[in-house]
Backbone as a printed PyTorch tensor [residue, N CA C, xyz], in Angstrom:
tensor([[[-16.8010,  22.5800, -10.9250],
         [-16.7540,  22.3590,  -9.4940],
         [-16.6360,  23.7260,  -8.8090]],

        [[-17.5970,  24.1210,  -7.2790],
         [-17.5460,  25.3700,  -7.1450],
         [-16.0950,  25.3330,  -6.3460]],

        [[-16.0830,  26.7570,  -5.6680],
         [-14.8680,  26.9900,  -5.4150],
         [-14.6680,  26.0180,  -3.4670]],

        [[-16.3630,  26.0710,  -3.5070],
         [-16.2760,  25.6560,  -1.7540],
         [-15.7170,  23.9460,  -2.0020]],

        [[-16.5070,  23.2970,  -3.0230],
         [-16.2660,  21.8760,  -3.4300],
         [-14.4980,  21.6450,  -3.6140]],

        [[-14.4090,  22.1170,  -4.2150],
         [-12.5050,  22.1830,  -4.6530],
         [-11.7490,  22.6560,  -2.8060]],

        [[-12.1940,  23.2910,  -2.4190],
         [-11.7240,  23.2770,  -0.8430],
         [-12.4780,  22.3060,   0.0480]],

        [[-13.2630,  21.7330,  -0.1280],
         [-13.4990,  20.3450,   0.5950],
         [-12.9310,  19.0310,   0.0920]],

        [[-12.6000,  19.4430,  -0.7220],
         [-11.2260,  18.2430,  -1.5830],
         [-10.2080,  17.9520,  -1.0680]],

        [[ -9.5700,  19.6420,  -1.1880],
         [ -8.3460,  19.6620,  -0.5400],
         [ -8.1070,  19.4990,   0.9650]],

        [[ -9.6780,  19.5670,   1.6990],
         [ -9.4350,  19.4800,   3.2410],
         [ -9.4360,  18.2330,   3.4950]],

        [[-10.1020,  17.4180,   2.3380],
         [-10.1740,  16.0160,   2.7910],
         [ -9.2590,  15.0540,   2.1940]],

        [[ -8.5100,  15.4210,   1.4710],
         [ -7.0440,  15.1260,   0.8280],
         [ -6.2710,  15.4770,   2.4930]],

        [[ -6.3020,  16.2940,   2.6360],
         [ -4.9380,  16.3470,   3.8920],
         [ -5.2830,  16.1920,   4.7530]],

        [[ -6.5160,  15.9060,   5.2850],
         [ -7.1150,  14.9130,   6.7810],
         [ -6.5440,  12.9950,   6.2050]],

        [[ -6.7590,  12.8580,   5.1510],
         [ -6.1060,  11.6930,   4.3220],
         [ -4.7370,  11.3850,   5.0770]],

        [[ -4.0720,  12.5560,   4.5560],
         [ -2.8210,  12.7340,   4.6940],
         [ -1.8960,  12.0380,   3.2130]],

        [[ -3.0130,  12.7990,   2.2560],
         [ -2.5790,  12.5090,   0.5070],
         [ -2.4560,  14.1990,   0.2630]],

        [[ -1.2390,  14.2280,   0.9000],
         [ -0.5660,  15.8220,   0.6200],
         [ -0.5460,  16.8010,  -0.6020]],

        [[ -0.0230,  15.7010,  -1.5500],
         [  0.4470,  15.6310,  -2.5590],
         [ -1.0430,  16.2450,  -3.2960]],

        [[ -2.0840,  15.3930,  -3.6180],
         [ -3.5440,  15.7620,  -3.9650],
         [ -4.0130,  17.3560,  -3.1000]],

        [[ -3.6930,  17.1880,  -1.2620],
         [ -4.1480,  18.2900,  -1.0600],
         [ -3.5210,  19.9100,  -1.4310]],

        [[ -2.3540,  19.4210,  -1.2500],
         [ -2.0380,  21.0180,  -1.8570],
         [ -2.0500,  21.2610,  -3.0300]],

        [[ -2.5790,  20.3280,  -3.9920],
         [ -3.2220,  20.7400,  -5.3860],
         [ -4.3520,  21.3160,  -5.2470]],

        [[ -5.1100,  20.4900,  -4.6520],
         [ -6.6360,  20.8710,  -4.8540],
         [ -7.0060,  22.4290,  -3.7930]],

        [[ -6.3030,  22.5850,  -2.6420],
         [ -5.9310,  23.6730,  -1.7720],
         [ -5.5760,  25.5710,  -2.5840]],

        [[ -4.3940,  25.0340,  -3.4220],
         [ -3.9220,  25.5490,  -4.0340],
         [ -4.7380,  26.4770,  -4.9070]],

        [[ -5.3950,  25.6410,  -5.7920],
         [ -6.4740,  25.9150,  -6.8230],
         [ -7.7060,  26.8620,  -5.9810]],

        [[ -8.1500,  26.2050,  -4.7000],
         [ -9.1550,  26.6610,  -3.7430],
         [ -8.8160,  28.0720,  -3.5450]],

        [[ -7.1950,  28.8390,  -3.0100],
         [ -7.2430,  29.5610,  -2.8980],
         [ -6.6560,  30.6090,  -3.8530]],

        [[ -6.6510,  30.2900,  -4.9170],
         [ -5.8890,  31.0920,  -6.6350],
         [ -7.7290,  31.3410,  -7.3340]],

        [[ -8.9660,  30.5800,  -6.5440],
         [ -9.9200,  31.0050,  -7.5480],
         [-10.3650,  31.8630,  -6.6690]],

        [[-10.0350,  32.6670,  -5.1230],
         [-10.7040,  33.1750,  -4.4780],
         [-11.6760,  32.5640,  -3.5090]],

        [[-11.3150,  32.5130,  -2.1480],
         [-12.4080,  32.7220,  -0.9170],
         [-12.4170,  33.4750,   0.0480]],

        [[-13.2090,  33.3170,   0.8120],
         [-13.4990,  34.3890,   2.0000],
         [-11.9800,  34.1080,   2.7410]],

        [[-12.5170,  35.1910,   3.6810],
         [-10.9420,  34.8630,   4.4090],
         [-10.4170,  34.0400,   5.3610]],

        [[-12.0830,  33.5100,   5.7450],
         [-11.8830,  32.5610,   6.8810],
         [-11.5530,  31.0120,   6.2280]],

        [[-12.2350,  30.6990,   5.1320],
         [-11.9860,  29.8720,   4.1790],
         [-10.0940,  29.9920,   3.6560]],

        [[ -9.7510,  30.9600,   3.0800],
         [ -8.6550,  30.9500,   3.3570],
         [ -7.3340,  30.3180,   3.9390]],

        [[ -7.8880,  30.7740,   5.4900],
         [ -7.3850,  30.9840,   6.2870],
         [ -6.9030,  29.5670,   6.8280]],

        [[ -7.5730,  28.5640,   6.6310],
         [ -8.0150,  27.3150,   6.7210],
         [ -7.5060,  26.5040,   5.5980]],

        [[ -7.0940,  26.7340,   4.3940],
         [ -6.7070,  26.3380,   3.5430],
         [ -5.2440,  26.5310,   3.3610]],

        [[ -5.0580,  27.8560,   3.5520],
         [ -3.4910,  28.5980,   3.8190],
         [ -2.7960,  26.9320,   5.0480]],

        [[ -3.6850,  27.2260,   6.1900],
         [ -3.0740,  26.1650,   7.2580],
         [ -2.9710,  24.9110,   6.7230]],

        [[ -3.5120,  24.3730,   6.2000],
         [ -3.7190,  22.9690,   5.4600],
         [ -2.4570,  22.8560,   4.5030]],

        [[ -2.4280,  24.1900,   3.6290],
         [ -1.5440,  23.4650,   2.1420],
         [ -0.2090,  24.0210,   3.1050]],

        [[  0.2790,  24.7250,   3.8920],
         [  1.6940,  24.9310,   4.6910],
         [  2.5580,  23.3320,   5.6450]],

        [[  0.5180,  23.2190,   5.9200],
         [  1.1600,  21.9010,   7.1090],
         [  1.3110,  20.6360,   5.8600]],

        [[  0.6130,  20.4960,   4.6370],
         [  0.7560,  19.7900,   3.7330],
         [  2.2530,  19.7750,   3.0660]],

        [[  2.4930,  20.9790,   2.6290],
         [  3.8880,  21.4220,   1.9660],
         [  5.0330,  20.6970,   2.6860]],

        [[  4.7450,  21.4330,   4.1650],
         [  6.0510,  21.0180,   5.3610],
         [  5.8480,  19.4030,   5.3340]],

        [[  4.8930,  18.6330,   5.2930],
         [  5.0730,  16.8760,   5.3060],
         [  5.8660,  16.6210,   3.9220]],

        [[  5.4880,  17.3120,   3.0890],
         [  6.5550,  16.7020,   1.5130],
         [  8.0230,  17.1180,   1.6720]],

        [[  8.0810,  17.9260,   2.7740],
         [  9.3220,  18.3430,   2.4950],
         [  9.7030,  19.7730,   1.4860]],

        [[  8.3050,  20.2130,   1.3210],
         [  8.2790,  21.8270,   0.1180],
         [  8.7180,  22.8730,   1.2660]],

        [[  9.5590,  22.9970,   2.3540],
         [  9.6240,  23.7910,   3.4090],
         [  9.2330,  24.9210,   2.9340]],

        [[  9.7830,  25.5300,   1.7430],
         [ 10.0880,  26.9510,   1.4470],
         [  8.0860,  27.2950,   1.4640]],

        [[  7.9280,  26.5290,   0.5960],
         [  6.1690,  26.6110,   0.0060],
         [  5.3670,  26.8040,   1.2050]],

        [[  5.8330,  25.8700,   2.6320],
         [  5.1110,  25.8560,   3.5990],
         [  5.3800,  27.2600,   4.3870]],

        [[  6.0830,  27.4610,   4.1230],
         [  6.6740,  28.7200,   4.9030],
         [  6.3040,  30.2470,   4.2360]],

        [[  6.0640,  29.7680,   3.2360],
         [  5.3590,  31.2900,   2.4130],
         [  3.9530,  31.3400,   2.7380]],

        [[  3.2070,  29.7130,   3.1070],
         [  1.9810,  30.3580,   3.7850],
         [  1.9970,  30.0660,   5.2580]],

        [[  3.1190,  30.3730,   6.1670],
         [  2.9170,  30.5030,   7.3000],
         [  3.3410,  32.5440,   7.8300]],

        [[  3.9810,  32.4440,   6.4880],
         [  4.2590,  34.0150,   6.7120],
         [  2.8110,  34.8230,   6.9680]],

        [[  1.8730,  34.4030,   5.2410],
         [  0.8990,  35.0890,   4.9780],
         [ -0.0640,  34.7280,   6.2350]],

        [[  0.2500,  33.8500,   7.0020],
         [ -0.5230,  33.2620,   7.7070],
         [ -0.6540,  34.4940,   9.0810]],

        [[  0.3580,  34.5510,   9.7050],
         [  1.0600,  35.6260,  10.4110],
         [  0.7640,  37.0680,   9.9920]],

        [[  1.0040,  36.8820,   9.1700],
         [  0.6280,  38.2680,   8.9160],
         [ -0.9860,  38.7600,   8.4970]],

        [[ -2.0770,  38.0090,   8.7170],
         [ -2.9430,  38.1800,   8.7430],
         [ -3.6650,  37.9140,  10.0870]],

        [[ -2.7080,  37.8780,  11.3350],
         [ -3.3060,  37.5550,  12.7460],
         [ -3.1940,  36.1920,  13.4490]],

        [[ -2.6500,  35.1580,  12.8340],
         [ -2.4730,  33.6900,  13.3180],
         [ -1.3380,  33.6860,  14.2590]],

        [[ -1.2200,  34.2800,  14.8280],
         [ -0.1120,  34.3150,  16.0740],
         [  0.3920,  33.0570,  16.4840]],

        [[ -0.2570,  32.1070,  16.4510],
         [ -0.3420,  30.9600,  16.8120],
         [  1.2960,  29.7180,  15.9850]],

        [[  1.0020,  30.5930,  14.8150],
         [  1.4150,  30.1520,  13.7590],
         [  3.3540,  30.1380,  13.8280]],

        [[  3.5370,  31.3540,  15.0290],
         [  5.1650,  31.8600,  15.3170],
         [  5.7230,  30.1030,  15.4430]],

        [[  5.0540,  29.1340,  15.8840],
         [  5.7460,  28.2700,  16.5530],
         [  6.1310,  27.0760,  15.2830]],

        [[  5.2340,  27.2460,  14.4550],
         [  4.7600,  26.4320,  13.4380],
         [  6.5000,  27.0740,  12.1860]],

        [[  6.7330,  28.2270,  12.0310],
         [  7.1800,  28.9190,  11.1790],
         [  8.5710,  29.0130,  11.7240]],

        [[  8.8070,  28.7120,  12.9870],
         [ 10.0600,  28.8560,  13.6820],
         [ 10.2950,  27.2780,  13.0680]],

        [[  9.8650,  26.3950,  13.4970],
         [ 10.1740,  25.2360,  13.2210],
         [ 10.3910,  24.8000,  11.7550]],

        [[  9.9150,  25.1650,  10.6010],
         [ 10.2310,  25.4570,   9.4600],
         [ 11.5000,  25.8580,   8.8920]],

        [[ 11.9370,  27.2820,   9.6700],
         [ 12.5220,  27.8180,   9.6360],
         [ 14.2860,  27.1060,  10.0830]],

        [[ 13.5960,  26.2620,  11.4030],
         [ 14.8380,  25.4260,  11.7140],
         [ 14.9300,  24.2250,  10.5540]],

        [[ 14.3640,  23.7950,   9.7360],
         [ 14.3630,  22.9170,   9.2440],
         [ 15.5160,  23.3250,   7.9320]],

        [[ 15.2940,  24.6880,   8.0660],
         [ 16.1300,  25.4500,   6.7640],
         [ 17.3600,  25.7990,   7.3990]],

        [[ 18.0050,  25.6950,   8.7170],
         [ 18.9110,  25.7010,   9.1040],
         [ 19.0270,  27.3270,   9.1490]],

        [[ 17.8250,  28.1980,   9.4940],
         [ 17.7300,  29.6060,   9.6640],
         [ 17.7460,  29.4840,  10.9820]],

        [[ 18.5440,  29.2900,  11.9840],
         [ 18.6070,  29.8230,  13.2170],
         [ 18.3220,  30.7420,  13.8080]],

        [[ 19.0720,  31.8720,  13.0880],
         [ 18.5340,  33.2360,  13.7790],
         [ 16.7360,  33.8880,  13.6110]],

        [[ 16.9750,  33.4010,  12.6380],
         [ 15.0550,  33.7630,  12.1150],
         [ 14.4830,  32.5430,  13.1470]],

        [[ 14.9440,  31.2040,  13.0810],
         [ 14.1830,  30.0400,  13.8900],
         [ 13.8300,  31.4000,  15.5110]],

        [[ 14.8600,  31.3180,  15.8000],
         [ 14.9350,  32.3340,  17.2840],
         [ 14.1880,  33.1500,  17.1350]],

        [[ 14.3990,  33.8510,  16.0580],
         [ 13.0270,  35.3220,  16.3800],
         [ 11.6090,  34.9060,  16.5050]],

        [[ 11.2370,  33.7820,  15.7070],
         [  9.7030,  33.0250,  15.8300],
         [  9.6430,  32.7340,  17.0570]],

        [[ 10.3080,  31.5920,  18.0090],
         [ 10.6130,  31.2200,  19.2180],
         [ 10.0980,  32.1360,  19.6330]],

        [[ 10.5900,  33.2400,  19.9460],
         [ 10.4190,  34.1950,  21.0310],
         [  8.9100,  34.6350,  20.7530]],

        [[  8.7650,  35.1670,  19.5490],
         [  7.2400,  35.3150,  19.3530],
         [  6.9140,  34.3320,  19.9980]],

        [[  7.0380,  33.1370,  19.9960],
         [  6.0280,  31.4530,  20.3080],
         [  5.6270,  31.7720,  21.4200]],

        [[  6.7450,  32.1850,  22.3090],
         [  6.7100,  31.9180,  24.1820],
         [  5.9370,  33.2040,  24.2290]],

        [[  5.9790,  34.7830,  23.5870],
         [  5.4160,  35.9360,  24.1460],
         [  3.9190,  35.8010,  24.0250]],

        [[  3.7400,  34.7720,  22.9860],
         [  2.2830,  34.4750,  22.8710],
         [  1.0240,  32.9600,  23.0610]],

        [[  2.0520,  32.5250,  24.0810],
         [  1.8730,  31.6060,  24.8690],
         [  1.9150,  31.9380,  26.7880]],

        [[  1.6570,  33.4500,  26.5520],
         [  1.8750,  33.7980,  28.1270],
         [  0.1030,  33.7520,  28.2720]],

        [[ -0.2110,  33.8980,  29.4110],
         [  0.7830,  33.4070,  30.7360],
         [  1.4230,  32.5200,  31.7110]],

        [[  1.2760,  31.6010,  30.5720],
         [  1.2160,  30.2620,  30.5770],
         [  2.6840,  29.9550,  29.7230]],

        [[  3.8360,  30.2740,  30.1910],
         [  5.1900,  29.9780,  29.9160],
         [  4.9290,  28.2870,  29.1740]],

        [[  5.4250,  28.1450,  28.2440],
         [  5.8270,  26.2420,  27.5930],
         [  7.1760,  26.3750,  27.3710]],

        [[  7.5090,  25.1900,  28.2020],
         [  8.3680,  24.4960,  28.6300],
         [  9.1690,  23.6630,  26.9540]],

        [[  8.5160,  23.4900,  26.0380],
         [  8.7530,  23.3350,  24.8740],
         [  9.4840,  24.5090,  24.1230]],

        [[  8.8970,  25.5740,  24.3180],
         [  9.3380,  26.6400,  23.4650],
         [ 10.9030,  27.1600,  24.1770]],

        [[ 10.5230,  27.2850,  25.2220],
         [ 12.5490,  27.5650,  25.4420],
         [ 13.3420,  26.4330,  25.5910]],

        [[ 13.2980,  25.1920,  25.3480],
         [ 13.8090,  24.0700,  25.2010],
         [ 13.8560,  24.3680,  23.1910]],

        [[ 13.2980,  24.4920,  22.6020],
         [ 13.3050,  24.6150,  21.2530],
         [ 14.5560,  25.9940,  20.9340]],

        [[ 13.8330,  27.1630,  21.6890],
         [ 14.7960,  28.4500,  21.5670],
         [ 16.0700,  28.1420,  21.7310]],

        [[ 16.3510,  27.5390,  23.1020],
         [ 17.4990,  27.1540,  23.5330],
         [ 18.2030,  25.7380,  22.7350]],

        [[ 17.5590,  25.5980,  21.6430],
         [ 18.7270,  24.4910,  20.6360],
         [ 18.9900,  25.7330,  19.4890]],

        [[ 18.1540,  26.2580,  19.1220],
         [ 18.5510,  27.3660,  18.1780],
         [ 20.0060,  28.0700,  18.7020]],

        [[ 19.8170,  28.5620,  19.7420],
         [ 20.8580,  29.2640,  20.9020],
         [ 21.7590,  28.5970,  20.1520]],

        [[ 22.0270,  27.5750,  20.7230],
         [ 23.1750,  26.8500,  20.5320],
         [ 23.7480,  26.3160,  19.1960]],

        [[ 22.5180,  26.2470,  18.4560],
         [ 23.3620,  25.8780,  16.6200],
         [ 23.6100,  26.7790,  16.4400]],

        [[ 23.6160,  27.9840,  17.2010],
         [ 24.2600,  29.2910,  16.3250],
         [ 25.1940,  29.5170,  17.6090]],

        [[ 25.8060,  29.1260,  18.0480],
         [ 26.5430,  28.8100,  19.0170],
         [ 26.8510,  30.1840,  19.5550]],

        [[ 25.6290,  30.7310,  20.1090],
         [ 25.0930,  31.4100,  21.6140],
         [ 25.2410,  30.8290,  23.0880]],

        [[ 25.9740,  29.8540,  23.5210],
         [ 26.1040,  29.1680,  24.2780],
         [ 25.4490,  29.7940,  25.6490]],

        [[ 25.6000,  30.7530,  25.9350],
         [ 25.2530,  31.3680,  27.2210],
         [ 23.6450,  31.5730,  27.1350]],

        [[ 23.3300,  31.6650,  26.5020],
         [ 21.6120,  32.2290,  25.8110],
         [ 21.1840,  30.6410,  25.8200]],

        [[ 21.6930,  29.7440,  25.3310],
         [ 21.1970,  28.7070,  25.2860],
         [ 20.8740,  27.9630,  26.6820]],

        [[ 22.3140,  28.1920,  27.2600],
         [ 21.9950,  27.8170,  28.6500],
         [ 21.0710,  28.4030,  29.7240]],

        [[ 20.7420,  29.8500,  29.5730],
         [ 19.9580,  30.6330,  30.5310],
         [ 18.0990,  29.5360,  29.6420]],

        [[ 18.3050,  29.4390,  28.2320],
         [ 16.7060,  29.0720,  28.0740],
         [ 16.5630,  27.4170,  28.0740]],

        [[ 17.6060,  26.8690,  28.2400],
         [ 17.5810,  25.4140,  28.8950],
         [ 17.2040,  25.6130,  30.2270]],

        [[ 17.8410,  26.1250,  31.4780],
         [ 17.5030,  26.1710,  32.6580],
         [ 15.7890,  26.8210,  32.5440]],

        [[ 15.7090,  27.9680,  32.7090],
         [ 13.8170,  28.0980,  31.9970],
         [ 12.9840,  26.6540,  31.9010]],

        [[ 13.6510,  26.3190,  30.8810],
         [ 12.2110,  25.0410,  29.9330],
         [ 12.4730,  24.0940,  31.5230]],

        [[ 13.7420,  23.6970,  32.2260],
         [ 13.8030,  22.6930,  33.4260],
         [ 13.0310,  23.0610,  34.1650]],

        [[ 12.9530,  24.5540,  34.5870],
         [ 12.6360,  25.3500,  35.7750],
         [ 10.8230,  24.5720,  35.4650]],

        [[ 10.0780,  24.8750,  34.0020],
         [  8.9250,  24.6010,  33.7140],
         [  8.5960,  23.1050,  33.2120]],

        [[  9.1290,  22.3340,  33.4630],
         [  9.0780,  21.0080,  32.7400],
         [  8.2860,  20.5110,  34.0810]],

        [[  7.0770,  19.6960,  34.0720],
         [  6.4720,  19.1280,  34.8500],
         [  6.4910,  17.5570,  34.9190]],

        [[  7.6360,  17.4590,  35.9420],
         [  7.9910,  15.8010,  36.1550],
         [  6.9790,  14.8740,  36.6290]],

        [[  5.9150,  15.0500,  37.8520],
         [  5.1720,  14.3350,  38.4920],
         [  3.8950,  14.3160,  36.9740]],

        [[  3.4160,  14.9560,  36.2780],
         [  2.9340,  15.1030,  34.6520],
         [  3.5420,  14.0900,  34.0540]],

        [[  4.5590,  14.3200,  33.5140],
         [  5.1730,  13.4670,  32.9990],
         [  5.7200,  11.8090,  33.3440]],

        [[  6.0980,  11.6870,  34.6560],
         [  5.6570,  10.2730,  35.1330],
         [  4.3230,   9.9960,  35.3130]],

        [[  3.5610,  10.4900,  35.6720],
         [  2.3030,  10.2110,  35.7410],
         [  1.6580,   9.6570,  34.7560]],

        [[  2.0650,   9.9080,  33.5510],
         [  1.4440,   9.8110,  31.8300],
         [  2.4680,   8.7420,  31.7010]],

        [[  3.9030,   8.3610,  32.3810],
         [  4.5950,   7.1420,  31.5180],
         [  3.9400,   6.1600,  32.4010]],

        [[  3.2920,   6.0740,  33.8620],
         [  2.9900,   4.7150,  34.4820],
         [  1.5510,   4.7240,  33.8780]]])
């Protein structure tokens, strides 16, 4: 089986949402070598795969590599991981990446997220300045609008 076939396995194992199969077949995809965009795509797949089983650590080793090859995107993905490991202070440092690279367009999610970190590490004052923030940006007439 070529190497592209074994990564259309694994992409279609975790569109499934048969995790378990995809980050096997993922795995294998990227230990025999692909391009980087291929990769790159596979890396995202077997992390978001890992994080549904509960492999946090596994998911989080390819959200690092993920990051560190330009996925910026990824700060928000890796913070949340990170909280899952009860890493607060690291959860926070992703956070902040999340929101600096979500400008200029502030989310109302990300300092509502920062600001629980704040507080399990009982920053109380920090928590409260990025609670008020996420209120300041939370869009109510949006949000009723979508519950009627």
């Amino acid at each position: 089986m070529s190497e592209q076939s074994i990564l259309e396995m694994g992409l279609d194992y975790a569109m499934a949402d048969m995790y378990e199969e995809a980050v096997a077949y993922l795995t294998q995809a990227i230990n025999n070598g692909l391009d980087l965009e291929d990769e790159l795509e596979a890396r995202r797949l077997r992390s978001t795969s890992c994080g549904q089983l509960g492999r946090v650590a596994e998911a989080l080793t390819d959200a690092d590599w993920l990051i560190e090859h330009g996925e910026h995107e990824k700060y928000r993905w890796r913070a949340h991981l990170k909280e899952r490991l009860r890493n607060y202070h690291g959860a926070i440092a992703d956070y902040t990446h999340a929101i600096h690279f979500t400008e200029p367009v502030p989310n109302f999610e990300m300092f509502l997220k920062r600001g629980q970190m704040y507080f399990y590490s009982q920053q109380f004052a920090k928590a409260v300045e990025d609670f008020t923030v996420a209120l300041s940006l939370y869009d109510y007439p949006t949000i009723s609008n979508a519950i009627y």
